[in-house]
PDB file of C-alpha atoms in Angstrom:
ATOM      1  CA  MET A1175    -103.906 -46.401  49.432  1.00 55.00           C
ATOM      2  CA  ALA A1176    -105.625 -48.828  47.913  1.00 82.00           C
ATOM      3  CA  ASP A1177    -104.427 -52.217  48.254  1.00 93.00           C
ATOM      4  CA  LEU A1178    -103.803 -53.715  44.557  1.00 95.00           C
ATOM      5  CA  VAL A1179    -103.389 -51.398  41.625  1.00 93.00           C
ATOM      6  CA  THR A1180    -104.282 -51.948  38.404  1.00 92.00           C
ATOM      7  CA  GLY A1181    -101.251 -51.332  36.439  1.00 88.00           C
ATOM      8  CA  GLN A1182    -101.277 -49.582  32.643  1.00 87.00           C
ATOM      9  CA  ASP A1183    -100.731 -53.045  31.060  1.00 90.00           C
ATOM     10  CA  GLY A1184    -104.158 -53.689  33.035  1.00 91.00           C
ATOM     11  CA  VAL A1185    -103.082 -56.815  36.048  1.00 93.00           C
ATOM     12  CA  ARG A1186    -103.674 -55.991  39.292  1.00 94.00           C
ATOM     13  CA  ARG A1187    -100.825 -56.177  40.818  1.00 95.00           C
ATOM     14  CA  CYS A1188    -100.124 -54.956  45.220  1.00 96.00           C
ATOM     15  CA  SER A1189     -99.846 -51.657  45.978  1.00 94.00           C
ATOM     16  CA  TRP A1190     -96.474 -51.151  46.452  1.00 93.00           C
ATOM     17  CA  ALA A1191     -95.805 -52.127  43.251  1.00 93.00           C
ATOM     18  CA  GLY A1192     -96.658 -49.316  41.189  1.00 85.00           C
ATOM     19  CA  GLU A1193     -99.140 -49.554  38.300  1.00 73.00           C
ATOM     20  CA  GLY A1194     -95.715 -50.406  35.802  1.00 76.00           C
ATOM     21  CA  GLY A1195     -91.896 -49.597  35.308  1.00 89.00           C
ATOM     22  CA  TYR A1196     -89.244 -51.809  37.429  1.00 91.00           C
ATOM     23  CA  MET A1197     -91.552 -51.900  40.742  1.00 94.00           C
ATOM     24  CA  ALA A1198     -93.719 -53.691  38.676  1.00 95.00           C
ATOM     25  CA  GLU A1199     -91.131 -56.004  37.286  1.00 95.00           C
ATOM     26  CA  TYR A1200     -89.470 -56.840  40.507  1.00 96.00           C
ATOM     27  CA  HIS A1201     -93.530 -57.152  41.915  1.00 96.00           C
ATOM     28  CA  ASP A1202     -94.083 -59.971  38.681  1.00 96.00           C
ATOM     29  CA  THR A1203     -90.762 -61.540  38.250  1.00 96.00           C
ATOM     30  CA  GLU A1204     -88.454 -61.815  41.415  1.00 96.00           C
ATOM     31  CA  TRP A1205     -90.728 -60.780  44.385  1.00 97.00           C
ATOM     32  CA  GLY A1206     -92.504 -63.927  46.411  1.00 96.00           C
ATOM     33  CA  ARG A1207     -91.131 -66.627  44.435  1.00 97.00           C
ATOM     34  CA  PRO A1208     -88.417 -69.317  45.780  1.00 97.00           C
ATOM     35  CA  LEU A1209     -84.785 -68.320  46.038  1.00 98.00           C
ATOM     36  CA  HIS A1210     -81.453 -70.773  46.487  1.00 98.00           C
ATOM     37  CA  GLY A1211     -78.585 -70.144  46.413  1.00 97.00           C
ATOM     38  CA  GLU A1212     -75.214 -68.655  47.850  1.00 97.00           C
ATOM     39  CA  HIS A1213     -74.532 -65.687  46.199  1.00 97.00           C
ATOM     40  CA  ALA A1214     -78.238 -64.681  45.028  1.00 98.00           C
ATOM     41  CA  LEU A1215     -78.869 -65.389  49.183  1.00 98.00           C
ATOM     42  CA  TYR A1216     -75.926 -63.324  50.368  1.00 98.00           C
ATOM     43  CA  GLU A1217     -77.440 -60.396  47.665  1.00 98.00           C
ATOM     44  CA  ARG A1218     -80.482 -60.291  49.212  1.00 98.00           C
ATOM     45  CA  LEU A1219     -79.641 -60.133  52.579  1.00 98.00           C
ATOM     46  CA  CYS A1220     -77.651 -57.263  51.607  1.00 98.00           C
ATOM     47  CA  LEU A1221     -79.872 -55.834  49.678  1.00 98.00           C
ATOM     48  CA  GLU A1222     -82.448 -55.976  52.481  1.00 97.00           C
ATOM     49  CA  ALA A1223     -79.969 -54.343  54.699  1.00 97.00           C
ATOM     50  CA  PHE A1224     -79.357 -51.485  53.037  1.00 98.00           C
ATOM     51  CA  GLN A1225     -82.943 -50.720  52.421  1.00 96.00           C
ATOM     52  CA  SER A1226     -83.706 -50.578  56.166  1.00 94.00           C
ATOM     53  CA  GLY A1227     -85.039 -47.006  57.074  1.00 92.00           C
ATOM     54  CA  LEU A1228     -85.100 -46.140  53.183  1.00 94.00           C
ATOM     55  CA  SER A1229     -87.674 -47.347  49.420  1.00 92.00           C
ATOM     56  CA  TRP A1230     -86.646 -50.429  48.572  1.00 93.00           C
ATOM     57  CA  ALA A1231     -87.513 -48.420  44.882  1.00 94.00           C
ATOM     58  CA  VAL A1232     -84.303 -46.465  45.570  1.00 95.00           C
ATOM     59  CA  ILE A1233     -82.207 -49.846  46.242  1.00 97.00           C
ATOM     60  CA  LEU A1234     -83.738 -51.594  42.963  1.00 95.00           C
ATOM     61  CA  ARG A1235     -82.554 -48.602  41.016  1.00 96.00           C
ATOM     62  CA  LYS A1236     -79.030 -48.911  42.224  1.00 98.00           C
ATOM     63  CA  ARG A1237     -79.072 -52.367  41.941  1.00 98.00           C
ATOM     64  CA  GLU A1238     -76.754 -52.429  39.677  1.00 98.00           C
ATOM     65  CA  ALA A1239     -74.358 -50.354  41.173  1.00 98.00           C
ATOM     66  CA  PHE A1240     -74.481 -52.460  44.218  1.00 98.00           C
ATOM     67  CA  ARG A1241     -73.436 -55.600  42.563  1.00 98.00           C
ATOM     68  CA  ALA A1242     -70.441 -53.895  40.571  1.00 98.00           C
ATOM     69  CA  ALA A1243     -69.506 -52.147  43.881  1.00 98.00           C
ATOM     70  CA  PHE A1244     -69.607 -55.684  45.767  1.00 98.00           C
ATOM     71  CA  ALA A1245     -68.236 -58.265  43.129  1.00 98.00           C
ATOM     72  CA  GLY A1246     -71.409 -59.758  41.752  1.00 98.00           C
ATOM     73  CA  PHE A1247     -71.954 -60.433  45.808  1.00 98.00           C
ATOM     74  CA  ASP A1248     -69.718 -63.063  45.694  1.00 98.00           C
ATOM     75  CA  PRO A1249     -69.047 -63.877  49.458  1.00 98.00           C
ATOM     76  CA  HIS A1250     -65.682 -65.040  49.256  1.00 98.00           C
ATOM     77  CA  ARG A1251     -64.492 -62.093  47.464  1.00 98.00           C
ATOM     78  CA  VAL A1252     -66.623 -59.269  49.181  1.00 98.00           C
ATOM     79  CA  ALA A1253     -64.501 -61.217  52.669  1.00 98.00           C
ATOM     80  CA  ALA A1254     -61.522 -60.068  52.106  1.00 98.00           C
ATOM     81  CA  PHE A1255     -62.298 -56.443  51.036  1.00 98.00           C
ATOM     82  CA  THR A1256     -59.742 -54.288  52.485  1.00 98.00           C
ATOM     83  CA  ASP A1257     -60.471 -51.111  54.276  1.00 98.00           C
ATOM     84  CA  ALA A1258     -59.339 -49.707  51.206  1.00 98.00           C
ATOM     85  CA  ASP A1259     -62.260 -51.568  49.384  1.00 98.00           C
ATOM     86  CA  ARG A1260     -64.280 -49.839  52.175  1.00 98.00           C
ATOM     87  CA  GLU A1261     -62.832 -46.862  51.599  1.00 98.00           C
ATOM     88  CA  ARG A1262     -64.303 -46.911  47.974  1.00 98.00           C
ATOM     89  CA  LEU A1263     -67.486 -48.404  48.974  1.00 98.00           C
ATOM     90  CA  LEU A1264     -68.097 -45.241  50.951  1.00 98.00           C
ATOM     91  CA  ALA A1265     -66.865 -42.690  47.766  1.00 98.00           C
ATOM     92  CA  ASP A1266     -69.484 -44.818  45.391  1.00 98.00           C
ATOM     93  CA  ALA A1267     -72.438 -42.513  44.756  1.00 98.00           C
ATOM     94  CA  GLY A1268     -73.916 -45.419  42.860  1.00 98.00           C
ATOM     95  CA  ILE A1269     -74.778 -47.237  46.083  1.00 98.00           C
ATOM     96  CA  VAL A1270     -76.023 -45.747  49.632  1.00 98.00           C
ATOM     97  CA  ARG A1271     -73.187 -45.252  51.370  1.00 97.00           C
ATOM     98  CA  ASN A1272     -73.746 -46.049  55.163  1.00 98.00           C
ATOM     99  CA  ARG A1273     -70.610 -47.031  56.816  1.00 98.00           C
ATOM    100  CA  ALA A1274     -72.359 -49.288  59.229  1.00 98.00           C
ATOM    101  CA  LYS A1275     -74.606 -50.774  56.518  1.00 98.00           C
ATOM    102  CA  ILE A1276     -71.137 -51.215  54.437  1.00 98.00           C
ATOM    103  CA  ASP A1277     -69.159 -52.761  57.409  1.00 98.00           C
ATOM    104  CA  ALA A1278     -72.313 -55.162  57.833  1.00 98.00           C
ATOM    105  CA  ALA A1279     -72.162 -56.011  54.295  1.00 98.00           C
ATOM    106  CA  ILE A1280     -68.660 -56.541  54.518  1.00 98.00           C
ATOM    107  CA  GLY A1281     -69.008 -59.171  58.020  1.00 98.00           C
ATOM    108  CA  ASN A1282     -71.737 -61.166  57.082  1.00 98.00           C
ATOM    109  CA  ALA A1283     -69.732 -62.146  54.174  1.00 98.00           C
ATOM    110  CA  ARG A1284     -67.161 -63.181  56.139  1.00 98.00           C
ATOM    111  CA  ALA A1285     -69.947 -64.956  58.938  1.00 98.00           C
ATOM    112  CA  VAL A1286     -71.316 -67.123  55.644  1.00 98.00           C
ATOM    113  CA  LEU A1287     -67.615 -68.011  54.275  1.00 98.00           C
ATOM    114  CA  GLU A1288     -67.910 -69.258  58.325  1.00 98.00           C
ATOM    115  CA  LEU A1289     -71.151 -71.417  58.679  1.00 98.00           C
ATOM    116  CA  ASP A1290     -70.937 -74.752  59.270  1.00 96.00           C
ATOM    117  CA  GLY A1291     -73.608 -75.452  56.635  1.00 95.00           C
ATOM    118  CA  GLU A1292     -75.118 -73.768  53.759  1.00 97.00           C
ATOM    119  CA  LEU A1293     -76.629 -70.136  53.926  1.00 98.00           C
ATOM    120  CA  ASP A1294     -79.122 -71.684  51.867  1.00 98.00           C
ATOM    121  CA  ALA A1295     -80.167 -73.974  54.145  1.00 98.00           C
ATOM    122  CA  LEU A1296     -79.105 -71.831  57.665  1.00 98.00           C
ATOM    123  CA  LEU A1297     -82.341 -68.956  56.018  1.00 98.00           C
ATOM    124  CA  TRP A1298     -84.915 -71.837  55.055  1.00 98.00           C
ATOM    125  CA  SER A1299     -84.773 -73.578  58.160  1.00 98.00           C
ATOM    126  CA  PHE A1300     -87.363 -70.873  59.412  1.00 98.00           C
ATOM    127  CA  THR A1301     -89.755 -71.218  56.461  1.00 97.00           C
ATOM    128  CA  PRO A1302     -92.929 -70.848  58.541  1.00 95.00           C
ATOM    129  CA  GLY A1303     -96.170 -73.461  57.547  1.00 91.00           C
ATOM    130  CA  ARG A1304     -98.500 -72.335  55.288  1.00 87.00           C
ATOM    131  CA  ARG A1305    -100.636 -69.617  55.813  1.00 87.00           C
ATOM    132  CA  ARG A1306    -103.891 -68.291  54.534  1.00 91.00           C
ATOM    133  CA  ARG A1307    -102.869 -65.214  52.237  1.00 95.00           C
ATOM    134  CA  PRO A1308    -103.424 -61.701  53.246  1.00 96.00           C
ATOM    135  CA  ARG A1309    -106.427 -59.897  51.250  1.00 95.00           C
ATOM    136  CA  ARG A1310    -105.153 -56.146  52.371  1.00 95.00           C
ATOM    137  CA  VAL A1311    -101.743 -54.640  53.303  1.00 94.00           C
ATOM    138  CA  ALA A1312    -102.576 -54.804  56.883  1.00 95.00           C
ATOM    139  CA  ASP A1313    -103.222 -58.906  56.846  1.00 96.00           C
ATOM    140  CA  VAL A1314     -99.269 -58.674  56.017  1.00 96.00           C
ATOM    141  CA  PRO A1315     -97.228 -58.810  59.529  1.00 96.00           C
ATOM    142  CA  ALA A1316     -94.045 -57.030  59.632  1.00 96.00           C
ATOM    143  CA  VAL A1317     -92.682 -59.105  62.119  1.00 97.00           C
ATOM    144  CA  THR A1318     -93.152 -62.964  62.874  1.00 97.00           C
ATOM    145  CA  GLU A1319     -92.105 -65.540  65.276  1.00 97.00           C
ATOM    146  CA  GLU A1320     -89.824 -66.933  62.410  1.00 98.00           C
ATOM    147  CA  SER A1321     -88.530 -63.973  61.430  1.00 98.00           C
ATOM    148  CA  LYS A1322     -87.545 -63.007  65.168  1.00 98.00           C
ATOM    149  CA  ALA A1323     -85.719 -66.455  65.415  1.00 98.00           C
ATOM    150  CA  MET A1324     -84.241 -65.766  62.107  1.00 98.00           C
ATOM    151  CA  ALA A1325     -82.917 -62.348  63.671  1.00 98.00           C
ATOM    152  CA  ARG A1326     -81.394 -63.916  66.719  1.00 98.00           C
ATOM    153  CA  GLU A1327     -79.457 -66.813  64.747  1.00 98.00           C
ATOM    154  CA  LEU A1328     -77.954 -64.429  62.488  1.00 98.00           C
ATOM    155  CA  LYS A1329     -77.090 -62.704  65.181  1.00 98.00           C
ATOM    156  CA  ARG A1330     -75.504 -65.631  67.145  1.00 98.00           C
ATOM    157  CA  ARG A1331     -73.379 -66.087  64.081  1.00 98.00           C
ATOM    158  CA  GLY A1332     -72.105 -62.757  63.719  1.00 98.00           C
ATOM    159  CA  PHE A1333     -74.543 -61.017  60.808  1.00 98.00           C
ATOM    160  CA  ALA A1334     -75.136 -57.835  61.332  1.00 98.00           C
ATOM    161  CA  PHE A1335     -78.231 -55.751  60.132  1.00 96.00           C
ATOM    162  CA  VAL A1336     -80.893 -58.669  60.735  1.00 97.00           C
ATOM    163  CA  GLY A1337     -83.187 -57.686  63.022  1.00 97.00           C
ATOM    164  CA  PRO A1338     -86.457 -59.537  62.970  1.00 98.00           C
ATOM    165  CA  THR A1339     -88.114 -56.651  59.981  1.00 97.00           C
ATOM    166  CA  THR A1340     -85.205 -57.464  58.103  1.00 97.00           C
ATOM    167  CA  SER A1341     -85.453 -61.166  58.604  1.00 98.00           C
ATOM    168  CA  TYR A1342     -88.848 -60.787  57.192  1.00 98.00           C
ATOM    169  CA  ALA A1343     -88.252 -58.785  54.321  1.00 97.00           C
ATOM    170  CA  LEU A1344     -85.773 -61.576  53.134  1.00 98.00           C
ATOM    171  CA  MET A1345     -88.298 -63.623  54.040  1.00 98.00           C
ATOM    172  CA  GLN A1346     -90.967 -62.410  51.626  1.00 97.00           C
ATOM    173  CA  ALA A1347     -87.875 -60.768  48.713  1.00 97.00           C
ATOM    174  CA  THR A1348     -86.987 -64.935  48.603  1.00 98.00           C
ATOM    175  CA  GLY A1349     -90.362 -66.212  48.775  1.00 97.00           C
ATOM    176  CA  MET A1350     -89.853 -67.886  52.273  1.00 97.00           C
ATOM    177  CA  VAL A1351     -93.184 -66.193  52.245  1.00 97.00           C
ATOM    178  CA  ASP A1352     -95.404 -65.384  49.903  1.00 95.00           C
ATOM    179  CA  ASP A1353     -97.324 -62.279  50.575  1.00 97.00           C
ATOM    180  CA  HIS A1354     -99.200 -61.188  47.340  1.00 96.00           C
ATOM    181  CA  LEU A1355    -102.643 -59.940  48.210  1.00 97.00           C
ATOM    182  CA  HIS A1356    -105.432 -62.076  47.030  1.00 95.00           C
ATOM    183  CA  GLY A1357    -106.460 -60.570  44.294  1.00 95.00           C
ATOM    184  CA  CYS A1358    -103.248 -59.653  42.602  1.00 96.00           C
ATOM    185  CA  HIS A1359    -102.323 -61.374  39.548  1.00 95.00           C
ATOM    186  CA  ARG A1360     -98.718 -63.725  41.289  1.00 95.00           C
ATOM    187  CA  ALA A1361    -101.112 -64.314  43.782  1.00 91.00           C
ATOM    188  CA  ALA A1362    -102.948 -66.827  41.563  1.00 67.00           C
ATOM    189  CA  ALA A1363     -99.601 -68.407  40.298  1.00 64.00           C
TER     190      ALA A1363
END
């Protein structure tokens, strides 16, 4: 697989974004851009956990259904979910129906509410220092010392489905790191 692809629009992108469609739109407008705010970061934390073992394209296709099912990813509302809500989610074909991941999303909402500070400050405290822009996909790590530290701290605070790989994917998705490859049009932005 090539490291970069040129879309039908003539734009060079990281190869995972494909040549167009919703993956390219996500790549161009969200991935690698700084994201802040409790609801937005809680949503990405949940979606990265649901993505574990699956394709990100599956999660993006189901994103609106996830938002509807999880009350707009408002951690205050999700933390109040009951067993009936859990059963509703397990029956919802619009989302990924994995009991452990659903339980993690609900439990993680409760963990957000128990923080002694803001989720935003906690997550962003693990932002690594500046580093060289990757030139190839092979240059992009799956795990870093910072993502290991983030995963440890989140687990210590009661979060689930937040291993080092998921934590690094969260860092990429929320702009804590910018792994757009050299030559990608977003790398120049």
